[in-house]
Amino acid sequence: MPRRRSSAAPDRVAAADLHFGSLDVGEDEVGRLAEVLDPAERARAARFAFARDRRRFIVRRARLRETLAAMTGVAAERLVFRANAYGKPALAGGPQFSASHSHELWVVAVSDRELGVDVEYRQPGIDWRDLAAGLFGADECAALDALTKDDAVRGFFDCWARKEAFVKAIGMGLAYPLDAFAVSVTPEARLLSGADGWRIAGFALAEGYSGALVIAEDGGPIGIATNPSLHLRSP
């Protein structure tokens, strides 16, 4: 497994700020936010066939820019992102960040350490067993099968969010096999194996969503500060 790079003293809290809000905004706000995007992002937005998907893309990209602008002092529209070989974006000079979205919720995690964040909307009625069998490890699938029906659905999405957060944190995304490491499927978020040098925390930002943050470990606990957007609406 790729090793993370240590960036802080062992006694420091692994702190991260979680900024989040709703993707469900009015047309006027969508128009304003579109002006924050760069030409490539606007072109990508224009290619969406459905207005809902176009709105969600514009809002999540603009909120990412606005969040990082507030942290760096650089105008949102002037931020330039660079991507690694696996597509993970970064800003020259930091800070470290990770972004995720699902259904009508967006989240941006910011820290001085390498990290990954993920949120997943718990789709009702999903047939999770085939998905889990094709993606998760045998022990994780067995743990899900041991849960009650309702707990298993939540456990599947908790597991998925934790795995996505980890592969984002190591900078490889879904190019890294999801069965190469193990996470818990119960409400308490844990990295069970194959993830030395990292810590995990679960979070709940809105009803019906699973969330997880993975951050480089340097001996201290994880401290998460949640910062709801002023534009937050109920997803």
Short mmCIF file of N, CA and C in Angstrom, two decimals, residues 23-27 30-31 34 44-60 103-104:
data_model
loop_
_atom_site.label_atom_id
_atom_site.label_comp_id
_atom_site.label_asym_id
_atom_site.label_seq_id
_atom_site.Cartn_x
_atom_site.Cartn_y
_atom_site.Cartn_z
N LEU A 23 -26.67 21.18 -2.56
CA LEU A 23 -26.52 21.45 -3.99
C LEU A 23 -27.82 22.00 -4.59
N ASP A 24 -28.86 22.01 -3.79
CA ASP A 24 -30.17 22.45 -4.26
C ASP A 24 -30.30 23.96 -4.04
N VAL A 25 -29.94 24.73 -5.05
CA VAL A 25 -30.01 26.19 -4.97
C VAL A 25 -30.82 26.72 -6.15
N GLY A 26 -31.25 27.96 -6.04
CA GLY A 26 -32.07 28.57 -7.09
C GLY A 26 -31.28 28.93 -8.34
N GLU A 27 -31.99 29.24 -9.41
CA GLU A 27 -31.37 29.54 -10.69
C GLU A 27 -30.45 30.76 -10.62
N VAL A 30 -27.23 29.67 -9.10
CA VAL A 30 -26.48 28.85 -10.06
C VAL A 30 -25.77 29.74 -11.07
N GLY A 31 -26.47 30.77 -11.55
CA GLY A 31 -25.87 31.70 -12.51
C GLY A 31 -24.68 32.43 -11.91
N ALA A 34 -21.72 30.00 -11.54
CA ALA A 34 -21.11 29.64 -12.81
C ALA A 34 -20.00 30.61 -13.20
N ARG A 44 -17.48 21.93 -19.37
CA ARG A 44 -17.94 20.63 -18.87
C ARG A 44 -19.38 20.72 -18.39
N ALA A 45 -19.70 21.80 -17.69
CA ALA A 45 -21.07 21.98 -17.22
C ALA A 45 -22.06 22.00 -18.38
N ALA A 46 -21.67 22.64 -19.46
CA ALA A 46 -22.56 22.77 -20.62
C ALA A 46 -22.85 21.43 -21.28
N ARG A 47 -21.99 20.44 -21.06
CA ARG A 47 -22.17 19.15 -21.72
C ARG A 47 -23.18 18.25 -20.99
N PHE A 48 -23.59 18.62 -19.80
CA PHE A 48 -24.58 17.80 -19.10
C PHE A 48 -25.93 17.89 -19.80
N ALA A 49 -26.54 16.75 -20.02
CA ALA A 49 -27.81 16.72 -20.74
C ALA A 49 -28.98 17.18 -19.88
N PHE A 50 -28.87 16.97 -18.57
CA PHE A 50 -29.99 17.28 -17.69
C PHE A 50 -29.65 18.47 -16.79
N ALA A 51 -30.63 19.35 -16.62
CA ALA A 51 -30.42 20.57 -15.84
C ALA A 51 -30.02 20.27 -14.40
N ARG A 52 -30.59 19.22 -13.81
CA ARG A 52 -30.25 18.86 -12.43
C ARG A 52 -28.77 18.53 -12.31
N ASP A 53 -28.24 17.73 -13.23
CA ASP A 53 -26.83 17.34 -13.18
C ASP A 53 -25.93 18.55 -13.42
N ARG A 54 -26.34 19.43 -14.33
CA ARG A 54 -25.57 20.65 -14.59
C ARG A 54 -25.53 21.53 -13.35
N ARG A 55 -26.68 21.70 -12.69
CA ARG A 55 -26.75 22.50 -11.47
C ARG A 55 -25.83 21.93 -10.39
N ARG A 56 -25.91 20.63 -10.18
CA ARG A 56 -25.09 20.01 -9.13
C ARG A 56 -23.60 20.19 -9.42
N PHE A 57 -23.20 20.05 -10.66
CA PHE A 57 -21.79 20.21 -11.00
C PHE A 57 -21.33 21.64 -10.74
N ILE A 58 -22.10 22.61 -11.21
CA ILE A 58 -21.72 24.01 -11.04
C ILE A 58 -21.61 24.36 -9.56
N VAL A 59 -22.59 23.95 -8.78
CA VAL A 59 -22.60 24.31 -7.36
C VAL A 59 -21.43 23.67 -6.63
N ARG A 60 -21.18 22.39 -6.85
CA ARG A 60 -20.11 21.73 -6.08
C ARG A 60 -18.74 22.26 -6.47
N HIS A 103 -26.05 12.90 -4.13
CA HIS A 103 -27.43 13.36 -4.15
C HIS A 103 -27.43 14.90 -4.09
N GLU A 104 -27.92 15.51 -3.01
CA GLU A 104 -27.97 16.97 -2.93
C GLU A 104 -27.06 17.54 -1.85
#
